[in-house]
Structure formats: structure tokens, C-alpha cells
Short mmCIF file of C-alpha atoms in Angstrom, two decimals:
data_model
loop_
_atom_site.label_atom_id
_atom_site.label_comp_id
_atom_site.label_asym_id
_atom_site.label_seq_id
_atom_site.Cartn_x
_atom_site.Cartn_y
_atom_site.Cartn_z
CA MET A 1 148.95 165.39 96.72
CA SER A 2 152.16 165.02 98.73
CA GLY A 3 152.48 168.89 99.76
CA LEU A 4 155.82 169.36 98.16
CA GLY A 5 154.08 171.54 95.47
CA ALA A 6 152.17 170.73 92.07
CA HIS A 7 155.90 169.37 90.42
CA ALA A 8 155.73 166.58 92.89
CA GLN A 9 152.26 165.93 92.20
CA ALA A 10 152.57 165.70 88.42
CA GLN A 11 155.00 162.83 88.76
CA GLN A 12 152.86 160.77 91.23
CA GLN A 13 153.10 157.09 90.17
CA PRO A 14 150.47 154.33 90.10
CA VAL A 15 149.85 152.22 93.31
CA ARG A 16 148.92 148.82 92.98
CA LEU A 17 147.78 146.31 95.65
CA ALA A 18 147.98 142.93 95.46
CA ARG A 19 146.21 140.56 98.21
CA SER A 20 147.72 136.93 98.66
CA SER A 21 145.64 134.09 97.71
CA ASN A 22 147.55 131.84 100.37
CA ALA A 23 149.13 134.45 102.91
CA GLN A 24 147.50 137.03 105.06
CA LYS A 25 149.28 139.56 103.07
CA VAL A 26 148.86 142.92 100.78
CA ASP A 27 151.51 144.05 98.70
CA VAL A 28 151.69 147.43 97.98
CA PHE A 29 153.41 148.41 94.85
CA VAL A 30 154.29 152.07 93.42
CA GLY A 31 155.06 151.96 90.06
CA LYS A 32 157.05 148.72 89.67
CA GLN A 33 158.79 148.59 92.64
CA LEU A 34 157.19 146.79 96.13
CA PHE A 35 156.99 149.67 98.99
CA THR A 36 155.32 147.61 101.62
CA SER A 37 153.55 144.76 102.64
CA PHE A 38 150.34 144.81 105.25
CA LEU A 39 151.15 141.74 106.94
CA TYR A 40 148.31 140.34 109.48
CA PRO A 41 148.54 136.43 110.27
CA ASP A 42 147.99 134.91 113.48
CA THR A 43 151.44 134.17 114.05
CA LEU A 44 151.79 137.86 114.60
CA GLU A 45 150.46 139.76 117.66
CA LYS A 46 149.65 142.98 115.64
CA PRO A 47 149.03 143.85 111.87
CA VAL A 48 152.30 145.49 110.80
CA LEU A 49 153.68 147.39 107.39
CA TYR A 50 157.11 145.52 106.74
CA PRO A 51 159.04 146.44 105.33
CA LEU A 52 159.31 150.21 104.41
CA HIS A 53 160.90 151.05 100.93
CA ALA A 54 162.42 153.94 99.85
CA ALA A 55 161.27 155.40 96.76
CA ASN A 56 165.32 154.16 95.63
CA GLY A 57 164.94 150.55 97.16
CA THR A 58 166.17 151.26 100.21
CA VAL A 59 164.91 149.19 103.22
CA VAL A 60 164.35 152.02 105.51
CA THR A 61 162.96 149.33 108.63
CA ARG A 62 165.13 147.07 110.44
CA GLY A 63 164.88 143.28 109.10
CA PHE A 64 164.67 141.27 112.79
CA PRO A 65 163.04 139.26 113.66
CA VAL A 66 161.02 138.42 110.44
CA SER A 67 164.14 138.87 108.42
CA PRO A 68 167.33 139.40 110.04
CA GLN A 69 170.02 141.68 107.98
CA PRO A 70 173.86 140.99 108.75
CA GLY A 71 174.87 143.10 111.97
CA ASP A 72 171.35 143.95 112.76
CA PRO A 73 170.40 145.00 116.16
CA THR A 74 167.77 142.07 118.15
CA ASP A 75 166.43 143.87 120.77
CA HIS A 76 162.70 144.54 121.45
CA PRO A 77 161.55 141.72 119.09
CA HIS A 78 157.85 143.28 119.02
CA HIS A 79 159.59 146.58 117.16
CA LEU A 80 158.41 145.36 113.43
CA GLY A 81 157.94 147.56 110.42
CA LEU A 82 155.38 150.07 111.10
CA TRP A 83 152.44 149.23 113.57
CA PHE A 84 150.03 150.83 116.05
CA ASN A 85 148.87 150.03 119.58
CA PHE A 86 149.59 150.94 123.31
CA GLU A 87 151.18 149.56 126.38
CA ASN A 88 148.20 150.04 128.67
CA VAL A 89 144.62 149.20 128.00
CA ASN A 90 142.31 147.88 130.67
CA GLY A 91 145.76 146.93 131.63
CA LEU A 92 146.85 144.82 129.38
CA ASP A 93 150.18 145.45 127.20
CA PHE A 94 149.58 145.44 123.57
CA TRP A 95 152.87 147.22 122.71
CA ASN A 96 155.23 144.86 124.32
CA ASN A 97 153.68 141.51 123.04
CA SER A 98 155.84 139.16 121.19
CA TYR A 99 157.29 135.60 120.26
CA ALA A 100 159.56 136.66 123.00
CA ILE A 101 156.88 137.06 126.12
CA PRO A 102 156.88 133.60 128.02
CA ALA A 103 153.77 131.30 127.76
CA GLU A 104 152.80 131.95 131.62
CA LYS A 105 153.03 135.67 131.44
CA LYS A 106 151.00 136.12 127.95
CA ALA A 107 147.60 136.36 129.92
CA GLY A 108 148.79 140.15 130.78
CA TYR A 109 149.28 141.19 126.54
CA GLY A 110 146.44 142.00 124.22
CA TRP A 111 146.33 140.88 120.95
CA ILE A 112 144.96 142.68 117.79
CA ARG A 113 143.46 140.36 115.25
CA THR A 114 142.60 141.21 111.95
CA ASP A 115 139.29 139.92 110.30
CA LYS A 116 138.17 141.47 107.46
CA ILE A 117 139.95 143.50 104.55
CA LEU A 118 137.50 145.97 103.73
CA GLU A 119 138.84 147.64 100.98
CA THR A 120 141.84 147.85 98.43
CA THR A 121 141.82 150.15 95.16
CA ASN A 122 144.41 151.61 92.73
CA GLY A 123 145.22 154.76 91.32
CA SER A 124 147.42 157.72 91.99
CA THR A 125 146.91 156.98 95.42
CA GLY A 126 146.01 153.38 96.74
CA THR A 127 143.79 152.26 99.77
CA LEU A 128 143.34 149.28 102.03
CA ALA A 129 141.15 149.43 104.81
CA TYR A 130 140.88 146.57 107.47
CA HIS A 131 138.89 146.12 110.43
CA ALA A 132 140.62 144.47 113.51
CA ASN A 133 139.70 143.65 117.08
CA TRP A 134 142.18 144.28 120.13
CA THR A 135 140.98 141.70 122.32
CA ASN A 136 142.58 140.00 125.35
CA GLN A 137 143.77 135.89 125.43
CA GLN A 138 140.11 134.86 125.54
CA ARG A 139 139.39 136.65 122.55
CA ASP A 140 137.26 139.11 124.05
CA VAL A 141 136.83 142.21 122.24
CA LEU A 142 138.04 145.70 124.09
CA LEU A 143 138.36 147.54 120.86
CA GLU A 144 137.16 147.34 117.36
CA GLU A 145 139.60 148.87 114.98
CA THR A 146 139.09 150.00 111.45
CA THR A 147 141.52 151.49 109.68
CA ARG A 148 142.15 153.06 106.08
CA LEU A 149 145.97 153.50 104.59
CA GLU A 150 146.45 155.37 101.75
CA PHE A 151 149.79 154.96 99.79
CA SER A 152 151.22 157.25 96.94
CA GLY A 153 154.83 158.13 95.59
CA THR A 154 156.99 159.92 93.20
CA ALA A 155 160.40 159.12 91.66
CA GLN A 156 162.04 160.11 95.17
CA GLN A 157 159.27 159.72 97.64
CA ARG A 158 156.47 157.43 99.72
CA ILE A 159 153.76 158.64 101.32
CA ILE A 160 151.46 156.67 103.83
CA ASP A 161 148.28 158.49 105.25
CA ARG A 162 146.71 156.37 108.08
CA TYR A 163 143.50 156.53 109.91
CA THR A 164 142.50 154.90 112.73
CA THR A 165 139.34 154.87 114.47
CA LEU A 166 138.74 152.86 118.08
CA LYS A 167 135.44 152.20 119.07
CA ALA A 168 135.03 150.81 122.67
CA ASN A 169 132.99 147.45 122.93
CA THR A 170 133.05 147.65 126.88
CA THR A 171 134.38 150.82 129.04
CA VAL A 172 138.19 151.28 128.27
CA THR A 173 140.84 153.49 129.69
CA PHE A 174 144.25 153.89 128.24
CA THR A 175 146.24 154.44 130.72
CA ASP A 176 149.40 156.77 130.34
CA ALA A 177 152.53 155.06 129.50
CA LYS A 178 155.51 155.23 127.46
CA ASP A 179 155.01 152.72 124.90
CA GLY A 180 152.81 153.88 122.38
CA MET A 181 151.33 154.65 119.90
CA LEU A 182 152.26 154.82 116.32
CA GLY A 183 155.41 152.88 115.94
CA LEU A 184 158.29 152.41 113.71
CA ARG A 185 161.59 150.72 114.08
CA LEU A 186 164.23 152.06 111.90
CA ALA A 187 167.18 149.93 109.33
CA HIS A 188 170.34 150.04 111.69
CA ALA A 189 172.19 153.07 109.18
CA LEU A 190 169.31 155.07 110.50
CA GLN A 191 170.22 154.80 114.46
CA ILE A 192 172.18 157.23 116.32
CA PRO A 193 175.63 155.88 116.45
CA GLU A 194 175.80 154.87 120.41
CA THR A 195 179.01 153.89 122.47
CA LYS A 196 177.91 152.68 125.63
CA ASP A 197 175.66 149.94 126.43
CA GLN A 198 172.14 151.27 127.26
CA LYS A 199 169.32 149.52 129.21
CA PHE A 200 165.76 150.06 128.96
CA THR A 201 163.26 148.90 132.05
CA ASP A 202 159.55 148.63 130.78
CA ASP A 203 156.60 149.15 133.16
CA LYS A 204 156.83 144.96 134.44
CA GLY A 205 160.43 145.48 135.03
CA ASN A 206 161.83 143.68 132.38
CA VAL A 207 165.09 145.16 131.43
CA THR A 208 166.27 145.25 127.62
CA VAL A 209 169.97 145.96 126.82
CA VAL A 210 170.69 147.78 123.65
CA LYS A 211 174.53 147.18 123.07
CA GLY A 212 177.09 150.10 122.29
CA GLY A 213 180.26 150.05 120.53
CA THR A 214 182.22 150.52 117.30
CA ASP A 215 178.92 150.78 115.25
CA LYS A 216 180.49 151.79 111.28
CA VAL A 217 176.74 151.34 110.18
CA ALA A 218 174.91 154.04 112.19
CA ASN A 219 174.81 157.26 111.44
CA GLY A 220 171.13 158.76 111.78
CA ASN A 221 169.78 161.63 113.48
CA TYR A 222 166.28 163.20 114.16
CA LEU A 223 164.88 166.43 113.60
CA THR A 224 161.46 168.08 115.13
CA SER A 225 159.68 170.55 113.88
CA THR A 226 160.52 172.91 117.29
CA GLY A 227 164.16 172.23 115.94
CA LYS A 228 165.24 169.37 118.08
CA ARG A 229 167.88 167.22 117.04
CA GLY A 230 169.34 163.90 118.04
CA ASN A 231 168.32 162.03 121.70
CA ASP A 232 167.42 166.22 122.37
CA ALA A 233 163.86 164.88 120.36
CA TRP A 234 162.69 162.32 122.71
CA SER A 235 159.96 163.78 125.17
CA THR A 236 159.31 166.71 123.43
CA ARG A 237 156.46 167.53 122.21
CA ALA A 238 156.13 168.81 117.83
CA ALA A 239 154.07 168.71 114.83
CA TRP A 240 156.11 166.30 113.23
CA CYS A 241 159.74 164.37 113.60
CA MET A 242 161.72 163.42 110.89
CA ALA A 243 164.92 160.73 111.13
CA TYR A 244 167.37 160.69 108.26
CA GLY A 245 171.08 159.61 107.58
CA LYS A 246 173.03 158.15 104.74
CA MET A 247 172.10 154.64 103.30
CA GLY A 248 174.38 154.06 100.40
CA ASN A 249 174.88 156.77 97.90
CA ASP A 250 171.33 159.02 99.01
CA SER A 251 170.52 160.78 101.82
CA VAL A 252 167.46 159.25 102.94
CA SER A 253 164.53 160.41 105.71
CA VAL A 254 161.46 159.07 107.09
CA ALA A 255 159.65 161.72 108.84
CA ILE A 256 156.37 160.97 110.51
CA ILE A 257 153.59 163.84 111.09
CA ASP A 258 150.87 164.45 113.68
CA HIS A 259 147.77 165.68 112.58
CA PRO A 260 146.00 169.00 114.73
CA ALA A 261 142.36 166.56 115.15
CA ASN A 262 144.46 163.76 117.05
CA PRO A 263 144.32 163.48 120.67
CA ASN A 264 146.70 165.97 122.84
CA TYR A 265 148.08 167.55 119.72
CA PRO A 266 151.16 168.24 119.34
CA THR A 267 152.27 164.35 120.09
CA PHE A 268 154.85 163.28 122.32
CA TRP A 269 158.31 161.76 120.56
CA HIS A 270 158.97 158.54 121.87
CA ALA A 271 162.27 158.56 119.75
CA ARG A 272 165.14 156.56 120.56
CA GLY A 273 168.21 156.63 119.41
CA TYR A 274 168.73 152.65 118.94
CA GLY A 275 166.08 153.02 116.36
CA LEU A 276 162.52 153.11 117.70
CA PHE A 277 161.08 156.05 116.75
CA ALA A 278 157.30 156.78 118.05
CA ALA A 279 154.23 159.60 117.90
CA ASN A 280 152.80 158.91 121.45
CA PRO A 281 149.99 161.61 122.56
CA LEU A 282 149.28 159.50 125.50
CA GLY A 283 152.21 159.38 127.32
CA GLU A 284 152.27 162.61 129.04
CA LYS A 285 153.02 161.37 132.64
CA ALA A 286 155.96 159.65 131.26
CA PHE A 287 157.47 162.31 129.26
CA THR A 288 157.25 165.03 131.75
CA ASN A 289 158.42 163.32 134.95
CA GLY A 290 154.71 163.06 136.59
CA LYS A 291 154.36 166.70 136.34
CA SER A 292 150.90 165.99 134.34
CA ALA A 293 149.17 162.82 132.93
CA LYS A 294 146.71 162.14 129.82
CA ASN A 295 144.89 159.22 130.24
CA LEU A 296 141.96 158.76 127.34
CA GLN A 297 138.85 156.70 128.57
CA LEU A 298 136.12 155.34 126.34
CA LYS A 299 132.16 154.33 127.23
CA LYS A 300 131.16 151.37 125.23
CA GLY A 301 129.97 152.64 121.99
CA GLU A 302 132.10 155.48 121.78
CA SER A 303 135.07 156.05 119.92
CA VAL A 304 138.66 158.06 119.40
CA SER A 305 140.23 158.59 115.88
CA PHE A 306 144.02 159.01 115.01
CA ARG A 307 145.56 160.61 111.75
CA TYR A 308 149.16 159.95 111.02
CA ARG A 309 151.32 160.54 107.85
CA VAL A 310 154.70 158.87 107.17
CA VAL A 311 156.75 160.40 104.33
CA ILE A 312 159.91 158.72 103.15
CA ASN A 313 162.66 160.76 100.94
CA ASN A 314 165.60 159.54 99.64
CA GLY A 315 167.82 162.38 97.18
CA ALA A 316 170.85 163.95 97.67
CA LYS A 317 169.82 166.51 99.92
CA VAL A 318 167.80 165.60 103.21
CA LEU A 319 164.42 167.45 103.09
CA ALA A 320 164.25 171.23 104.92
CA SER A 321 162.43 171.89 108.20
CA ALA A 322 160.36 174.19 105.87
CA GLN A 323 159.43 171.49 103.26
CA LEU A 324 158.11 169.26 105.95
CA ASP A 325 156.25 172.50 107.51
CA GLU A 326 154.64 172.21 104.15
CA VAL A 327 153.42 168.72 103.92
CA ALA A 328 152.08 169.43 107.57
CA THR A 329 150.30 171.91 106.80
CA SER A 330 148.66 170.23 103.47
CA PHE A 331 147.71 167.10 105.78
CA ALA A 332 146.27 168.89 108.24
CA LYS A 333 143.87 170.50 105.92
CA LYS A 334 142.71 166.87 104.52
CA ARG A 335 139.64 165.40 105.70
CA VAL A 336 138.40 162.28 105.60
CA ALA A 337 136.11 160.57 106.84
CA MET A 338 136.18 158.21 109.87
CA ARG A 339 134.28 155.34 110.41
CA LYS A 340 132.51 155.17 113.87
#
């Protein structure tokens, strides 16, 4: 159930998952339309859902680097679709790893290697469960990941519920860092218009420039559950955050909803105007200018779980805050058995 009431529930469309026979890919269809694909080939440094479509077929994620669209920004090649990882796990950077990292520097980065699809089911809600290992370059396993993805949709809405458990294979420390954990790179139109070039520096001193200028495509905005808008959403805490804008003739929105059972709830929002949209509960030091920190340590055999809901809507109007509050309340009440 979406949390938008009985009317939305009555119009839920059937979900079907189709696993590729010759590629590491699972396609997810809602009704007859492709919603997204779960990609987990060895050529990617992490599994992703890419691309994400609204119910009207509009792609709400950036095409670059897999399928670049005209005018797509080409910064941050590790921003692909919807993903889950973190910048500093026992010193390894899982977040920033991509094909763009030189071979001589790869040892400082981590991989998430999907080794098993555990389950796929069809129905009013489609499910995909998988197992993956968070490893270093030598394939030593730091964490075992078990994730369950639930997909549903109506004529104007798509929903992903993500439930992830990370189990430590050794003592593991998530050192408070800016780049994490559930990330999504928005389509060009959902960026906030920016006239000036912006520079962003990661923890290793690498500088990425995001070009500004006379952008006629970007028209996006952010809104959080606490009322923060635009670039003011960045580094603040809230139960949900929504990116929204005009795409074609429709108003399109993408919302990420935190869950009260998650560590450090409500999460901090690493929501940038250039299109990075992320929920990061473990970036407290970065987001509070060092006033406090949230490091997380797991001893061997211990585990931690994360739960998120992603809601994509299209229509004449953007979802109202009260509607998203209702969705968040519904999600907070949902109980799912998490694998340990």
C-alpha cells in the first residue's frame, strides 16, 4: 500500500520481474511499462537500480555515464541511478569508486559485488532479494549485504521500499563522512538552476567542477518535511525530502523517506542542487561543521539495518507535504523481517 489512501491502493498495477539470461540484470515492469532495472555486472563497482521511470515513462535519473542524454552533466561518474554505499568503511571509499579512478589509486576504494539473487516474486508488489559482499581490491569481505527491494505502482506513482542488512565479517568502522548512504542522481530537469560554476572537493582532495551557466533545462527544487527548500535542504535533518520539477507536460517528484528504526533518525540530507540526492545518517560531523559526529562500529557477526522508501509521482500537481507525511507514517508502521 502506498500510503496515499484506499483509492491509490485500488488502482495498484501488477508488477513483474524478468531476469536476463545473458546479463547480470533484472528488469522490473509495472503494468506493461518498464519501471527500472537492477544492474549488477562486474563492470560496475556497485549494484544499482537504473534508470528509474515515472509512471508516465519519463526517466527521472541522469543518463550519464551508461546512456548519456543530450546536455547531461558529466560530473561525478559514480552517481548512477539509485545506489547504497558509503565513503569510509575501514578507510575504504565505496562511494566514489568508478571507472574514472586510476588503477594506481584503486586500492583505496571498495567494491560491492553481488553474488546471489535470493528471490524474485511477481504480484501487486514485486520483490527482489539479493546477497552481496563489500570487499577490498583483494576481495577480502568486510561486510555481507542482504537487501530486499519491493516495487509497486499505480497510474501516476511508483514506489521502491528498500530493506538492507549489513553483517560484519570482521570489525568494521563507518567513519563519519559526507558521502553516503542511499544515493540517487536526478535527471537534468530536476536540478536546481545554477548560473555559477561550483567546485566540490572529496576527502582525498579530488576536486570536481560542476558547470553553471544559461541552463534552460534545469527547473528543479527540494522540499523537506521540516519546510526547508532548495539548497537550504542540504545538511539539514528531516523525515523525508522531495525533489520536484516540470518534465514535459507533467509535474514530476522524487521523494526519499527515512524510517524511524534507522540509525541516527531523522537522517541528514546530502541534497545538492546539481542533482545528487542522498540520505546520509552517518555524515553528522560533515553536516554540523564538526559540532558532533556519528561513527558506527560493528564487531564481527554484528549487523545493522537500513530501511528507505522512494516515491516517484507525476501529474498535474506535485504531492503536497501532508500527502508525503501520510506516506511516511504508513512506511514507519511497516514491519519487515530483516535478514541477519
